Every structure is written in structure tokens, then in C-alpha cells.
Amino acid sequence: MKVTNVNLKKVENQGNLKAYATIILDDSLVIHNLKVIEGKENLFVAFPSQKGTDEKYRDLVHPISSDLRKSIESEILAKYND
């Protein structure tokens, strides 16, 4: 799978949250509400999550392969840094 489109909305005054992203994979699947987060050493991408009844957050959508995760993150962060 390849990222075929990235839409990014930067946010201000949201602490470590720097932007929301929407991506399209292979012109066939859209994923909304990815987040660009400022970590201690660098920016990273958090996938959409939801709080469970046990108060823990769990990803709703996430890549299985590390190659796809790296590809998605690099595309989003490249767009963020433009």
C-alpha cells in the first residue's frame, strides 16, 4: 500500500499536539484523525484511538507492517515540515 494523498491541519496552543492528518491509501482507503505529536526528541504520528471502559486508549486503525508505518509517518511529517 502507498500513501496517495495527505491532508494536514496544523493546530496552535494544543500542547504537544501539532496537527491532525487525513491520509488516503492506494486511492481507496481514507484514515482520519491521525495526530502529529511533539515527543521529547522528535515528532511522531499517532494513529486514531479510543478510550475503553478500562480508561486505556487503544488504536482504532494501525498498520501491521513496520514498512507501512514508516511510509505513512514519513509522508505525514514531510507534509508537516513543508
Coordinates of N, CA, C and O in Angstrom, one line a residue:
M1 N 0.8 -1.2 0.0 CA 0.0 0.0 0.0 C 0.9 1.2 0.0 O 1.9 1.2 0.6
K2 N 0.4 2.3 -0.7 CA 1.1 3.5 -0.7 C 0.2 4.7 -0.3 O -1.0 4.6 -0.6
V3 N 0.8 5.7 0.3 CA 0.0 6.9 0.7 C -0.1 7.7 -0.6 O 0.9 8.0 -1.3
T4 N -1.3 7.9 -1.0 CA -1.6 8.7 -2.3 C -2.0 10.1 -2.1 O -2.0 10.9 -3.0
N5 N -2.4 10.4 -0.8 CA -2.8 11.8 -0.5 C -2.6 12.0 1.0 O -2.9 11.1 1.8
V6 N -2.2 13.2 1.4 CA -2.1 13.6 2.8 C -2.7 15.0 2.9 O -2.3 16.0 2.2
N7 N -3.7 15.2 3.8 CA -4.2 16.5 4.1 C -3.9 16.7 5.6 O -4.0 15.9 6.4
L8 N -3.4 18.0 5.8 CA -2.9 18.3 7.2 C -3.5 19.6 7.7 O -3.7 20.5 6.9
K9 N -3.9 19.6 8.9 CA -4.4 20.8 9.6 C -3.6 21.1 10.8 O -3.7 20.3 11.8
K10 N -2.7 22.1 10.7 CA -1.9 22.4 11.9 C -2.8 23.1 12.9 O -3.7 23.8 12.6
V11 N -2.4 22.9 14.2 CA -3.2 23.5 15.3 C -2.2 24.2 16.2 O -1.0 23.9 16.2
E12 N -2.7 25.2 16.9 CA -1.9 26.0 17.8 C -2.4 25.9 19.2 O -3.6 25.7 19.4
N13 N -1.5 26.1 20.2 CA -1.9 26.2 21.6 C -2.6 24.9 22.0 O -3.6 24.9 22.8
Q14 N -2.1 23.7 21.5 CA -2.7 22.4 21.9 C -1.6 21.6 22.6 O -1.7 20.3 22.5
G15 N -0.6 22.2 23.2 CA 0.4 21.4 23.9 C 1.3 20.7 22.9 O 1.8 21.3 22.0
N16 N 1.4 19.4 23.1 CA 2.3 18.6 22.2 C 1.6 18.2 20.9 O 2.3 17.8 20.0
L17 N 0.3 18.4 20.8 CA -0.4 18.2 19.6 C -0.1 19.3 18.6 O -0.3 20.4 18.9
K18 N 0.5 18.9 17.4 CA 0.9 19.9 16.4 C 0.0 20.0 15.2 O -0.1 21.0 14.5
A19 N -0.7 18.8 14.9 CA -1.5 18.8 13.7 C -2.4 17.6 13.6 O -2.1 16.6 14.3
Y20 N -3.5 17.6 12.9 CA -4.3 16.5 12.5 C -4.1 16.2 11.1 O -3.9 17.1 10.3
A21 N -4.1 14.9 10.7 CA -3.8 14.5 9.4 C -4.9 13.5 8.9 O -5.5 12.7 9.7
T22 N -5.2 13.6 7.6 CA -6.1 12.6 7.0 C -5.2 12.1 5.8 O -4.6 12.8 5.1
I23 N -5.2 10.7 5.7 CA -4.5 10.1 4.6 C -5.4 9.3 3.7 O -6.4 8.8 4.2
I24 N -5.0 9.1 2.5 CA -5.6 8.2 1.5 C -4.6 7.2 1.1 O -3.4 7.5 0.7
L25 N -4.9 5.9 1.2 CA -4.0 4.8 0.8 C -4.5 4.2 -0.5 O -5.7 3.8 -0.6
D26 N -3.6 4.1 -1.5 CA -3.9 3.5 -2.8 C -5.2 4.0 -3.4 O -5.9 3.3 -4.1
D27 N -5.5 5.3 -3.2 CA -6.7 6.0 -3.7 C -7.9 5.2 -3.4 O -8.9 5.2 -4.1
S28 N -7.9 4.4 -2.3 CA -9.0 3.5 -2.0 C -9.5 3.5 -0.6 O -10.6 3.2 -0.3
L29 N -8.6 3.9 0.4 CA -9.0 3.9 1.8 C -8.6 5.2 2.5 O -7.4 5.6 2.3
V30 N -9.5 5.8 3.2 CA -9.1 7.0 3.9 C -9.1 6.8 5.4 O -9.8 6.0 6.0
I31 N -8.1 7.4 6.1 CA -8.0 7.3 7.5 C -7.9 8.7 8.0 O -7.0 9.5 7.6
H32 N -8.8 9.1 8.9 CA -8.9 10.4 9.5 C -8.3 10.4 10.9 O -8.2 9.4 11.5
N33 N -8.1 11.6 11.4 CA -7.7 11.9 12.8 C -6.4 11.2 13.2 O -6.2 10.9 14.4
L34 N -5.4 11.1 12.3 CA -4.0 10.8 12.7 C -3.5 12.1 13.4 O -3.9 13.2 13.0
K35 N -2.6 12.0 14.3 CA -2.1 13.2 15.0 C -0.6 13.3 14.9 O 0.1 12.3 15.0
V36 N -0.1 14.5 14.7 CA 1.3 14.8 14.7 C 1.6 15.3 16.1 O 1.0 16.3 16.6
I37 N 2.4 14.6 16.8 CA 2.7 14.9 18.2 C 4.2 15.2 18.4 O 5.1 14.5 17.8
E38 N 4.5 16.2 19.2 CA 5.9 16.5 19.5 C 6.3 15.7 20.7 O 5.8 16.0 21.8
G39 N 7.2 14.8 20.5 CA 7.8 14.0 21.6 C 9.0 14.7 22.2 O 9.3 15.8 21.9
K40 N 9.6 14.0 23.1 CA 10.8 14.5 23.8 C 11.9 14.8 22.8 O 12.7 15.8 23.0
E41 N 12.1 14.0 21.8 CA 13.2 14.2 20.9 C 12.8 14.5 19.5 O 13.7 15.0 18.7
N42 N 11.6 14.1 19.1 CA 11.2 14.4 17.7 C 9.7 14.3 17.5 O 9.0 14.0 18.5
L43 N 9.2 14.6 16.3 CA 7.8 14.5 16.0 C 7.5 13.0 15.7 O 8.3 12.3 15.1
F44 N 6.3 12.6 16.0 CA 5.8 11.3 15.6 C 4.3 11.3 15.3 O 3.7 12.3 15.6
V45 N 3.9 10.3 14.6 CA 2.5 10.2 14.2 C 1.7 9.2 15.1 O 2.2 8.1 15.3
A46 N 0.6 9.6 15.7 CA -0.2 8.7 16.5 C -1.5 8.4 15.7 O -2.1 9.3 15.1
F47 N -1.8 7.1 15.7 CA -3.0 6.7 14.9 C -4.3 6.9 15.7 O -4.2 7.1 17.0
P48 N -5.4 7.0 15.0 CA -6.7 7.2 15.8 C -6.9 6.2 16.9 O -6.7 5.0 16.7
S49 N -7.4 6.7 18.0 CA -7.6 5.8 19.2 C -8.9 6.2 19.9 O -9.4 7.2 19.7
Q50 N -9.3 5.3 20.8 CA -10.5 5.5 21.5 C -10.3 4.9 22.9 O -9.6 3.9 23.1
K51 N -10.8 5.6 23.9 CA -10.7 5.2 25.3 C -11.7 4.1 25.6 O -12.9 4.2 25.3
G52 N -11.2 3.0 26.2 CA -12.1 1.9 26.5 C -12.7 2.1 27.9 O -12.4 3.0 28.6
T53 N -13.5 1.1 28.3 CA -14.2 1.2 29.6 C -13.1 1.1 30.7 O -13.4 1.5 31.9
D54 N -12.0 0.6 30.4 CA -10.9 0.5 31.4 C -10.0 1.7 31.5 O -9.0 1.7 32.1
E55 N -10.5 2.8 30.8 CA -9.8 4.1 30.7 C -8.4 4.0 29.9 O -7.7 5.0 29.9
K56 N -8.1 2.9 29.2 CA -6.9 2.8 28.4 C -7.3 3.2 27.0 O -8.4 2.8 26.5
Y57 N -6.4 3.8 26.3 CA -6.6 4.1 24.9 C -6.1 3.0 24.0 O -5.0 2.4 24.3
R58 N -6.8 2.7 23.0 CA -6.5 1.6 22.0 C -6.6 2.2 20.6 O -7.6 2.9 20.3
D59 N -5.6 1.9 19.7 CA -5.7 2.3 18.3 C -6.9 1.7 17.7 O -7.2 0.5 17.8
L60 N -7.6 2.5 16.9 CA -8.8 2.0 16.1 C -8.3 1.5 14.8 O -8.8 0.5 14.2
V61 N -7.2 2.1 14.2 CA -6.6 1.7 13.0 C -5.1 1.8 13.1 O -4.6 2.7 13.7
H62 N -4.4 0.8 12.6 CA -2.9 0.9 12.7 C -2.4 -0.1 11.7 O -3.0 -1.1 11.4
P63 N -1.2 0.2 11.1 CA -0.6 -0.7 10.1 C 0.0 -1.9 10.8 O 0.5 -1.8 12.0
I64 N 0.0 -3.0 10.1 CA 0.5 -4.3 10.7 C 2.1 -4.3 10.4 O 2.8 -4.7 11.2
S65 N 2.5 -3.8 9.2 CA 3.9 -3.9 8.9 C 4.6 -2.6 9.3 O 4.0 -1.5 9.2
S66 N 5.8 -2.8 9.7 CA 6.6 -1.6 10.1 C 7.0 -0.7 8.9 O 7.1 0.5 9.0
D67 N 7.1 -1.4 7.7 CA 7.4 -0.6 6.5 C 6.2 0.4 6.2 O 6.5 1.5 5.8
L68 N 5.0 -0.1 6.3 CA 3.9 0.8 6.0 C 3.8 1.9 7.1 O 3.5 3.0 6.7
R69 N 4.0 1.6 8.3 CA 4.0 2.6 9.4 C 5.1 3.7 9.1 O 4.8 4.9 9.2
K70 N 6.3 3.3 8.7 CA 7.3 4.2 8.4 C 7.0 5.1 7.2 O 7.2 6.3 7.2
S71 N 6.4 4.5 6.2 CA 5.9 5.2 5.0 C 4.9 6.2 5.3 O 5.0 7.4 4.9
I72 N 3.9 5.8 6.1 CA 2.8 6.8 6.5 C 3.4 7.9 7.3 O 3.1 9.1 7.0
E73 N 4.2 7.6 8.3 CA 4.8 8.6 9.1 C 5.7 9.6 8.3 O 5.6 10.8 8.5
S74 N 6.5 9.1 7.4 CA 7.4 9.9 6.7 C 6.6 10.9 5.7 O 7.0 12.0 5.6
E75 N 5.5 10.4 5.1 CA 4.7 11.2 4.2 C 4.0 12.3 5.0 O 4.0 13.5 4.6
I76 N 3.5 12.0 6.2 CA 2.8 13.0 7.0 C 3.8 14.0 7.5 O 3.5 15.2 7.5
L77 N 4.9 13.6 8.0 CA 5.9 14.5 8.6 C 6.5 15.4 7.5 O 6.8 16.6 7.8
A78 N 6.7 14.8 6.3 CA 7.2 15.7 5.2 C 6.2 16.8 4.9 O 6.6 17.9 4.7
K79 N 4.9 16.4 4.9 CA 3.9 17.5 4.6 C 3.9 18.5 5.7 O 3.8 19.7 5.5
Y80 N 4.0 18.0 7.0 CA 4.1 18.9 8.1 C 5.2 19.9 8.0 O 5.1 21.1 8.3
N81 N 6.4 19.4 7.6 CA 7.6 20.3 7.6 C 7.6 21.2 6.3 O 8.5 22.0 6.3
D82 N 6.7 21.0 5.4 CA 6.7 21.9 4.2 C 6.3 23.3 4.6 O 5.5 23.6 5.4

